[in-house]
Coordinates of C-alpha atoms and ligand atoms in Angstrom, one line a residue:
M11 CA -31.2 -9.4 12.0
A12 CA -27.7 -8.3 11.0
T13 CA -25.0 -8.8 13.6
P14 CA -24.0 -5.3 15.0
P15 CA -20.5 -4.3 13.9
S16 CA -17.8 -4.9 16.4
L17 CA -14.0 -4.7 16.9
L18 CA -12.2 -8.0 17.6
I19 CA -9.3 -7.2 19.9
Q20 CA -6.7 -9.8 20.8
D21 CA -4.5 -9.1 23.8
S22 CA -1.1 -10.6 23.0
R23 CA -0.3 -10.7 26.8
T24 CA -3.1 -13.1 27.6
R25 CA -4.0 -14.4 24.1
R26 CA -7.7 -13.5 25.0
V27 CA -10.0 -12.1 22.3
F28 CA -12.5 -9.4 23.0
D29 CA -15.5 -8.5 20.9
V30 CA -16.1 -4.8 21.3
P31 CA -19.3 -3.3 19.7
I32 CA -19.0 -0.4 17.4
H33 CA -21.6 2.4 17.7
N34 CA -21.6 5.4 15.3
G35 CA -18.1 4.6 14.2
T36 CA -16.8 4.6 17.9
I37 CA -16.2 2.1 20.6
R38 CA -17.1 2.9 24.2
A39 CA -13.9 3.4 26.2
M40 CA -15.5 1.6 29.1
D41 CA -15.8 -1.5 27.0
L42 CA -12.0 -1.7 27.1
R43 CA -11.8 -2.0 30.9
Q44 CA -12.5 -5.8 30.6
I45 CA -9.1 -6.1 28.9
K46 CA -6.8 -7.0 31.8
E47 CA -3.3 -8.5 32.2
G48 CA -4.3 -10.2 35.5
P49 CA -7.1 -10.1 38.1
D50 CA -5.6 -7.1 39.9
D51 CA -5.3 -5.1 36.7
F52 CA -7.5 -1.9 36.7
G53 CA -8.3 -2.6 33.0
M54 CA -7.5 -1.0 29.7
M55 CA -8.0 2.8 29.1
T56 CA -7.3 4.9 26.0
Y57 CA -4.6 7.6 26.2
D58 CA -5.5 10.7 24.1
P59 CA -3.7 13.9 25.0
A60 CA -5.7 17.0 24.0
F61 CA -8.6 14.6 23.0
Q62 CA -7.4 14.5 19.4
N63 CA -9.4 11.3 18.7
T64 CA -12.0 11.2 21.5
A65 CA -15.7 11.9 21.3
S66 CA -16.8 13.3 24.7
C67 CA -20.5 13.5 24.0
R68 CA -23.3 12.9 21.6
S69 CA -24.6 16.2 20.2
A70 CA -27.3 17.3 17.7
I71 CA -26.3 20.9 17.5
T72 CA -23.4 21.4 15.0
Y73 CA -22.0 19.2 12.3
I74 CA -18.5 19.7 10.9
D75 CA -16.8 17.8 8.1
G76 CA -13.2 19.0 8.2
D77 CA -12.2 17.4 4.9
K78 CA -15.1 18.7 2.9
G79 CA -15.2 22.1 4.7
I80 CA -18.8 21.6 5.8
L81 CA -20.4 23.4 8.8
R82 CA -24.1 23.0 9.6
Y83 CA -26.1 24.3 12.6
R84 CA -28.9 21.8 13.3
G85 CA -28.6 20.5 9.8
Y86 CA -28.7 23.9 8.0
P87 CA -25.6 24.8 5.9
I88 CA -23.8 27.8 7.5
E89 CA -23.7 29.5 4.0
Q90 CA -27.5 29.6 3.9
L91 CA -27.9 30.8 7.5
A92 CA -25.3 33.5 7.1
E93 CA -27.0 34.8 4.0
Q94 CA -30.7 34.6 5.1
C95 CA -30.9 34.8 8.8
S96 CA -30.4 37.3 11.6
F97 CA -28.1 36.3 14.5
L98 CA -31.0 36.1 17.0
E99 CA -32.8 33.8 14.5
V100 CA -29.7 31.5 14.4
A101 CA -29.4 31.8 18.2
Y102 CA -33.0 30.4 18.5
L103 CA -32.1 27.6 16.1
L104 CA -29.1 26.5 18.1
L105 CA -30.9 26.6 21.4
E106 CA -34.3 25.2 20.4
G107 CA -33.3 23.0 17.5
E108 CA -35.6 24.5 14.9
L109 CA -35.8 27.8 12.9
P110 CA -38.4 30.1 14.6
T111 CA -41.7 31.1 13.1
Q112 CA -42.3 34.9 12.7
A113 CA -44.3 34.8 16.0
H114 CA -41.6 32.7 17.8
L115 CA -38.8 35.1 16.6
A116 CA -40.7 38.2 17.7
H117 CA -41.3 36.7 21.1
W118 CA -37.7 35.5 21.3
R119 CA -36.3 38.9 20.3
D120 CA -38.6 40.6 22.9
E121 CA -37.4 38.3 25.7
V122 CA -33.7 38.8 24.9
T123 CA -34.1 42.5 24.5
H124 CA -35.7 42.8 28.0
H125 CA -32.5 41.3 29.5
T126 CA -30.0 43.8 28.0
M127 CA -29.7 46.0 31.1
L128 CA -27.1 45.3 33.8
H129 CA -27.7 45.7 37.5
E130 CA -26.3 49.0 38.6
T131 CA -24.0 47.3 41.1
T132 CA -22.5 45.3 38.2
K133 CA -21.6 48.6 36.5
K134 CA -19.9 49.7 39.7
F135 CA -18.0 46.3 39.6
L136 CA -16.7 47.2 36.1
E137 CA -15.6 50.6 37.3
G138 CA -13.1 48.9 39.7
F139 CA -10.9 47.9 36.8
R140 CA -7.9 50.0 35.8
Y141 CA -8.5 52.2 32.7
D142 CA -6.1 50.0 30.6
A143 CA -7.5 46.6 31.8
H144 CA -7.8 44.2 28.8
P145 CA -11.5 44.0 27.8
M146 CA -11.4 40.2 27.7
A147 CA -10.3 40.0 31.3
M148 CA -13.0 42.5 32.3
F149 CA -15.6 40.5 30.2
I150 CA -14.7 37.2 31.9
S151 CA -14.7 38.7 35.4
T152 CA -18.0 40.6 34.9
V153 CA -19.8 37.5 33.4
A154 CA -18.7 35.5 36.5
A155 CA -19.8 38.4 38.8
L156 CA -23.3 38.0 37.4
S157 CA -23.4 34.7 39.4
S158 CA -23.6 36.9 42.5
V159 CA -26.7 38.7 41.2
Y160 CA -29.0 35.8 40.3
D161 CA -29.7 33.3 43.1
D162 CA -31.8 31.1 40.9
A163 CA -28.8 30.5 38.5
R164 CA -27.8 27.5 40.6
N165 CA -31.0 25.7 39.9
V166 CA -29.5 24.2 36.8
L167 CA -31.9 21.2 36.8
D168 CA -34.9 23.5 36.6
P169 CA -35.8 24.1 32.9
A170 CA -37.5 27.5 33.6
A171 CA -34.5 28.7 35.7
R172 CA -32.1 27.6 32.9
R173 CA -34.1 29.5 30.3
R174 CA -34.0 32.7 32.5
Q175 CA -30.2 32.5 32.7
V176 CA -29.9 31.8 29.0
L177 CA -31.9 35.0 28.2
R178 CA -29.9 37.0 30.7
L179 CA -26.6 35.9 29.3
I180 CA -27.5 36.4 25.7
G181 CA -29.1 39.8 26.5
K182 CA -26.2 41.0 28.7
V183 CA -23.0 39.9 27.0
P184 CA -23.2 42.7 24.4
T185 CA -23.8 45.3 27.2
I186 CA -20.9 44.0 29.2
A187 CA -18.7 44.0 26.1
A188 CA -19.7 47.6 25.2
Y189 CA -19.1 48.7 28.8
T190 CA -15.6 47.3 28.8
Y191 CA -14.8 49.3 25.7
R192 CA -16.4 52.5 27.1
H193 CA -14.5 52.0 30.4
S194 CA -11.2 51.8 28.5
L195 CA -11.8 55.2 26.9
G196 CA -13.1 56.8 30.0
L197 CA -16.5 57.4 28.3
P198 CA -19.9 57.3 30.0
Y199 CA -21.8 54.0 29.6
V200 CA -24.5 54.0 27.0
Y201 CA -27.7 52.2 28.0
P202 CA -29.3 49.7 25.7
D203 CA -31.8 51.0 23.1
N204 CA -34.4 48.2 22.9
D205 CA -35.8 49.5 19.6
L206 CA -32.6 48.5 17.8
S207 CA -31.6 45.1 16.5
Y208 CA -29.1 43.0 18.5
T209 CA -26.1 44.1 16.5
A210 CA -27.2 47.7 16.0
N211 CA -27.9 48.1 19.7
F212 CA -24.4 46.7 20.4
M213 CA -22.8 49.3 18.1
N214 CA -25.0 52.0 19.8
M215 CA -23.7 51.1 23.2
L216 CA -20.1 51.2 21.8
W217 CA -20.1 54.3 19.8
K218 CA -23.0 56.6 20.7
M219 CA -21.7 60.0 21.8
V220 CA -23.9 63.1 22.2
E221 CA -26.3 62.5 19.3
P222 CA -29.9 61.7 20.3
R223 CA -29.7 58.3 18.7
Y224 CA -26.7 56.4 17.2
V225 CA -27.5 55.2 13.6
A226 CA -25.2 52.4 12.5
H227 CA -24.5 51.9 8.8
P228 CA -26.8 49.1 7.7
A229 CA -24.0 47.3 5.7
L230 CA -21.9 47.3 8.9
T231 CA -24.7 46.0 11.2
K232 CA -25.4 43.3 8.5
A233 CA -21.7 42.4 8.4
L234 CA -21.5 42.1 12.2
D235 CA -24.7 39.9 12.2
I236 CA -23.0 37.6 9.7
L237 CA -19.8 37.5 11.8
F238 CA -21.9 36.7 14.9
I239 CA -23.7 33.9 13.0
L240 CA -20.4 32.4 11.9
H241 CA -18.9 32.5 15.4
A242 CA -22.0 31.1 17.2
D243 CA -21.0 27.5 17.6
H244 CA -18.4 25.0 16.5
E245 CA -19.1 21.7 18.2
Q246 CA -16.5 20.5 20.7
N247 CA -13.9 23.2 20.4
C248 CA -11.6 24.0 23.4
S249 CA -13.9 26.6 25.0
T250 CA -17.0 24.5 24.5
N251 CA -15.2 21.6 26.1
V252 CA -14.6 23.8 29.1
M253 CA -18.3 24.9 29.2
R254 CA -19.4 21.3 29.3
S255 CA -16.8 20.3 31.8
V256 CA -17.4 23.1 34.3
G257 CA -21.2 22.8 33.8
S258 CA -21.0 19.0 34.4
S259 CA -20.3 19.8 38.1
Q260 CA -23.7 21.7 38.1
A261 CA -21.9 25.0 38.5
D262 CA -24.1 27.9 37.5
P263 CA -24.1 29.0 33.8
F264 CA -22.5 32.4 34.6
V265 CA -19.3 31.0 36.0
S266 CA -19.4 28.3 33.3
V267 CA -19.6 30.9 30.5
A268 CA -16.8 32.9 32.3
A269 CA -14.6 29.7 32.3
A270 CA -15.4 29.0 28.6
A271 CA -14.5 32.7 27.8
A272 CA -11.3 32.3 29.7
A273 CA -10.4 29.3 27.4
L274 CA -11.4 31.3 24.3
S275 CA -9.0 34.1 25.3
G276 CA -6.0 31.9 24.5
P277 CA -4.0 33.0 21.3
L278 CA -4.4 29.5 19.9
H279 CA -8.2 29.7 20.1
G280 CA -10.3 32.8 20.1
G281 CA -7.4 35.1 20.9
A282 CA -6.0 34.4 17.4
N283 CA -8.0 37.2 15.7
E284 CA -6.2 39.8 17.8
E285 CA -2.9 38.1 17.1
V286 CA -3.6 38.1 13.4
L287 CA -3.8 41.9 13.4
K288 CA -0.6 42.2 15.4
M289 CA 1.1 39.8 12.9
L290 CA -0.2 41.9 9.9
A291 CA 1.1 45.1 11.6
V292 CA 4.5 43.5 12.2
I293 CA 4.6 42.5 8.5
G294 CA 3.6 46.0 7.6
S295 CA 3.5 45.8 3.8
K296 CA 2.9 43.1 1.2
D297 CA 6.6 43.4 0.1
N298 CA 7.6 42.1 3.5
V299 CA 5.4 39.0 3.4
P300 CA 8.0 36.6 1.8
A301 CA 10.5 37.3 4.5
Y302 CA 7.9 36.8 7.2
V303 CA 6.7 33.5 5.7
K304 CA 10.4 32.4 5.5
Q305 CA 10.8 33.0 9.3
V306 CA 7.7 30.9 10.1
K307 CA 8.9 28.1 7.9
E308 CA 12.2 28.2 9.9
G309 CA 10.2 27.6 13.0
H310 CA 10.0 31.2 14.3
G311 CA 6.4 31.7 15.3
K312 CA 3.1 30.6 13.6
L313 CA 1.0 32.1 10.9
M314 CA -1.8 33.3 13.2
G315 CA -5.2 32.8 11.6
F316 CA -4.0 29.7 9.7
G317 CA -4.5 26.0 10.6
H318 CA -7.3 24.2 12.3
R319 CA -7.6 21.0 14.3
V320 CA -10.6 19.9 12.3
Y321 CA -10.6 21.7 8.9
K322 CA -7.9 20.3 6.8
N323 CA -8.9 21.9 3.5
F324 CA -10.6 25.1 4.2
D325 CA -12.7 26.7 7.0
P326 CA -16.1 27.5 5.3
R327 CA -16.4 30.5 7.7
A328 CA -13.2 32.0 6.3
R329 CA -14.7 32.1 2.8
I330 CA -17.9 33.8 4.0
I331 CA -15.9 36.3 6.2
K332 CA -13.7 37.2 3.2
W333 CA -16.8 38.1 1.2
A334 CA -18.3 40.0 4.1
A335 CA -14.9 41.9 4.6
E336 CA -15.1 43.1 1.0
Q337 CA -18.6 44.5 1.6
V338 CA -17.2 46.3 4.7
F339 CA -14.2 47.7 2.8
E340 CA -16.6 49.1 0.2
V341 CA -18.1 51.2 2.9
T342 CA -15.0 51.9 5.0
G343 CA -12.5 52.4 2.1
P344 CA -9.3 50.5 0.9
N345 CA -7.5 48.7 3.7
R346 CA -3.7 48.2 3.8
M347 CA -4.1 45.3 6.2
Q348 CA -6.3 43.6 3.6
E349 CA -3.5 43.9 1.0
V350 CA -1.0 42.3 3.3
A351 CA -3.5 39.6 4.3
L352 CA -4.4 38.8 0.6
E353 CA -0.6 38.5 -0.2
L354 CA 0.0 36.4 2.8
E355 CA -2.9 34.1 1.9
R356 CA -1.7 33.9 -1.8
I357 CA 1.9 33.0 -0.8
A358 CA 0.9 30.5 2.0
L359 CA -1.7 28.7 -0.1
N360 CA 1.0 28.0 -2.8
D361 CA 3.8 27.0 -0.4
E362 CA 4.5 23.3 0.1
Y363 CA 5.3 23.9 3.8
F364 CA 1.7 25.0 4.5
I365 CA 0.1 22.7 2.0
Q366 CA 1.8 19.7 3.5
R367 CA 0.7 20.7 7.0
K368 CA -2.9 21.5 5.7
L369 CA -2.7 25.0 6.9
Y370 CA -5.4 27.2 5.5
P371 CA -7.0 30.5 6.6
N372 CA -9.4 29.8 9.5
V373 CA -12.3 31.9 10.9
D374 CA -9.9 34.3 12.6
F375 CA -7.8 35.2 9.6
Y376 CA -10.1 37.8 8.0
S377 CA -12.3 38.6 11.0
G378 CA -9.6 40.7 12.5
I379 CA -9.1 43.1 9.6
M380 CA -12.8 43.3 9.2
Y381 CA -13.4 44.2 12.8
Q382 CA -10.6 46.8 12.6
A383 CA -12.1 48.4 9.4
M384 CA -15.5 48.6 11.3
G385 CA -13.8 50.6 14.0
F386 CA -13.2 48.0 16.7
Q387 CA -9.9 48.0 18.6
P388 CA -7.9 44.8 18.4
E389 CA -8.2 44.3 22.2
L390 CA -11.9 43.9 21.7
F391 CA -11.7 41.2 19.0
T392 CA -11.9 38.2 21.2
V393 CA -14.8 39.8 23.2
L394 CA -16.5 40.0 19.8
F395 CA -15.9 36.3 19.4
A396 CA -17.3 35.6 22.9
I397 CA -20.6 37.4 22.4
P398 CA -22.0 35.1 19.8
R399 CA -20.2 32.0 21.1
T400 CA -22.1 32.5 24.4
V401 CA -25.1 31.1 22.4
G402 CA -23.2 28.0 21.4
W403 CA -21.8 27.5 24.9
L404 CA -25.3 27.7 26.3
A405 CA -26.8 25.4 23.7
Q406 CA -24.1 22.8 24.4
W407 CA -24.5 23.3 28.2
Q408 CA -28.2 22.7 28.2
E409 CA -27.8 19.6 25.9
M410 CA -25.2 18.3 28.4
I411 CA -27.5 18.9 31.4
V412 CA -30.4 16.9 30.0
D413 CA -28.2 14.1 28.5
P414 CA -28.8 11.0 30.6
E415 CA -25.3 9.6 29.6
Q416 CA -23.5 12.6 31.0
K417 CA -22.2 13.0 34.6
I418 CA -19.4 15.0 36.2
A419 CA -16.4 15.1 33.9
R420 CA -13.4 13.4 35.5
P421 CA -10.8 12.0 33.1
R422 CA -8.2 9.4 34.1
Q423 CA -4.4 9.7 33.7
V424 CA -1.3 7.6 33.0
Y425 CA 0.8 8.0 36.2
T426 CA 4.5 8.6 35.4
G427 CA 5.6 9.8 38.9
A428 CA 7.8 8.3 41.6
P429 CA 6.9 4.8 43.0
E430 CA 6.1 4.5 46.7
R431 CA 9.0 5.8 48.8
E432 CA 9.7 6.4 52.6
F433 CA 9.2 9.9 54.0
V434 CA 12.5 11.8 54.7
P435 CA 12.5 14.2 57.8
I436 CA 13.6 17.7 56.8
E437 CA 16.9 17.6 58.7
M438 CA 18.0 14.5 56.6
R439 CA 17.1 16.0 53.3
T440 CA 19.8 16.9 50.7
L441 CA 19.2 19.3 47.8
V442 CA 17.6 17.2 45.0
T443 CA 19.5 17.9 41.8
S444 CA 17.4 18.2 38.6
A445 CA 19.1 15.0 37.3
A446 CA 17.9 13.1 40.3
R447 CA 14.3 14.3 39.9
Ligands
SDX525 C1 -10.3 28.7 16.5 O1 -11.6 24.0 17.5 C2 -12.2 25.0 16.9 O2 -13.3 24.7 16.3 C3 -11.7 26.4 17.1 C4 -12.4 27.5 16.4 C5 -13.8 27.7 16.9 O3 -14.7 28.1 16.1 O4 -14.1 27.4 18.1 O5 -12.5 27.2 15.0 C6 -11.8 28.8 16.6 O6 -9.7 28.6 17.5 C7 -9.6 28.8 15.2 C8 -8.0 28.6 15.3 C9 -7.4 29.9 15.7 N1 -6.0 29.7 16.0 C10 -5.0 30.2 15.2 O7 -5.2 30.7 14.1 C11 -3.6 30.0 15.8 C12 -2.6 29.5 14.8 N2 -3.0 28.1 14.5 C13 -2.4 27.1 15.3 O8 -1.9 27.4 16.5 C14 -3.0 25.7 15.0 O9 -3.2 25.5 13.7 C15 -4.2 25.3 15.8 C16 -4.1 25.4 17.2 C17 -5.4 26.0 15.3 C18 -4.5 23.8 15.5 O10 -3.4 23.1 16.0 P1 -3.3 21.5 15.9 O11 -4.5 20.9 15.3 O12 -3.0 21.0 17.3 O13 -2.1 21.3 14.9 P2 -0.6 21.2 15.4 O14 -0.3 22.3 16.4 O15 -0.3 19.8 15.8 O16 0.2 21.6 14.0 C19 0.5 20.6 13.1 C20 1.7 21.1 12.4 C21 2.9 21.5 13.3 O17 4.1 21.4 12.6 P3 5.1 20.2 12.9 O18 5.4 20.3 14.4 O19 4.4 18.9 12.5 O20 6.3 20.5 12.0 O21 1.4 22.4 11.7 C22 2.2 23.4 12.3 C23 2.6 22.9 13.7 O22 3.8 23.6 14.1 N3 1.3 24.6 12.5 C24 1.6 25.8 12.1 C25 0.4 26.5 12.3 N4 -0.5 25.7 12.9 C26 0.0 24.5 13.0 N5 2.7 26.3 11.5 C27 2.6 27.6 11.2 N6 1.5 28.4 11.4 C28 0.4 27.9 11.9 N7 -0.7 28.6 12.1

């Protein structure tokens, strides 16, 4: 039998050699703890700020190849899923691991649909926000508030209880999102219409006024379904890392999703799509693009919607979104922001500064102008990211809960603070100057 691959590590401090097994192209960090300088030494650790080269888990959900621009959900290429599936079909795939049969999908859609309503007390909770509260802050708080409604949510080790919370969260996040929008406009809430598809119902809850039934343009509901599919999961991104970490303490899935959404709200992560639109508005016209790009190259700000920790060639989702945006613009009419975005992309893709740093349009670059053309306000963009990503967070959460290798997440540190020192009574203390710190 072939000898399993291993890493031979020689410690120059002790001259000792260690044979560390290699599994799936990685070594187990705990296998390094045997490397010690002396008997009292704690043992070797790895130091990896922002986890740039650390695998925190084994996962079978999403595969990304950043150099080849590959993204697959449970082995299926994102391009095929975006073209041929509905969002709920992809949600089933991510959570269950297989594409649903017709019967499975019908039952799944029925189960999710019957969890779209919010408890009336939750609506009152939402009414407590100021009229101009940011929808993402309202979304995060209201999802967390659901933790106070469902006592069984804490039974995270019970598969049936987990499934009930999964259905509740997937069913309710569009309702919460729509309510935050209606609240900001002082409009009455629109109750879910369970005869509509997931995305058509969401648009109904956003935009129905006094007509008997809101009828969304089919090209726009299809475009939103595609956007939801593209945003559903993305392996161990910042917010998913939070979902796994908070969930690892066996906190309930409502507060875990709220924590993950809080991470997503950052401008370097899911908040980027709102920042892209602000950036395009500041640029104003395609003629101003060269001057703006010059400022970025001089270190004044970033090109929002560009760059990615994993994709170093192109984000496959950006290509699909660009195509979907063109379908939307055909319905909604020519879009000045699109002109600015196309010019910015053309210039940046040919500029050595961005090429050298492997900065290409990411998922957020085109989604913002597409959402705006569809009638969404920029403040709602990150909420639109959180709705589908709730499925990915939940799929990753349940995979973590049942993973025998996982336990409560608790990283180590490299201590750089003061060595032990004697306590100083307050009357003997002098002002510590910054130099002395
Ligand atoms: C998402 O992880 C995921 O999968 C996330 C996501 C998902 O689906 O969950 O894909 C969603 O978050 C997409 C990214 C959205 N964010 C943005 O568009 C914000 C702008 N982009 C950046 O802030 C940045 O590119 C990140 C945060 C996305 C990635 O940052 P990294 O990998 O830590 O790269 P870095 O910050 O170390 O940058 C490397 C160099 C630096 O220059 P130098 O200091 O070496 O000179 O590139 C520069 C950076 O200054 N740089 C940029 C830039 N992004 C990086 N310069 C200008 N414009 C940018 N957008």
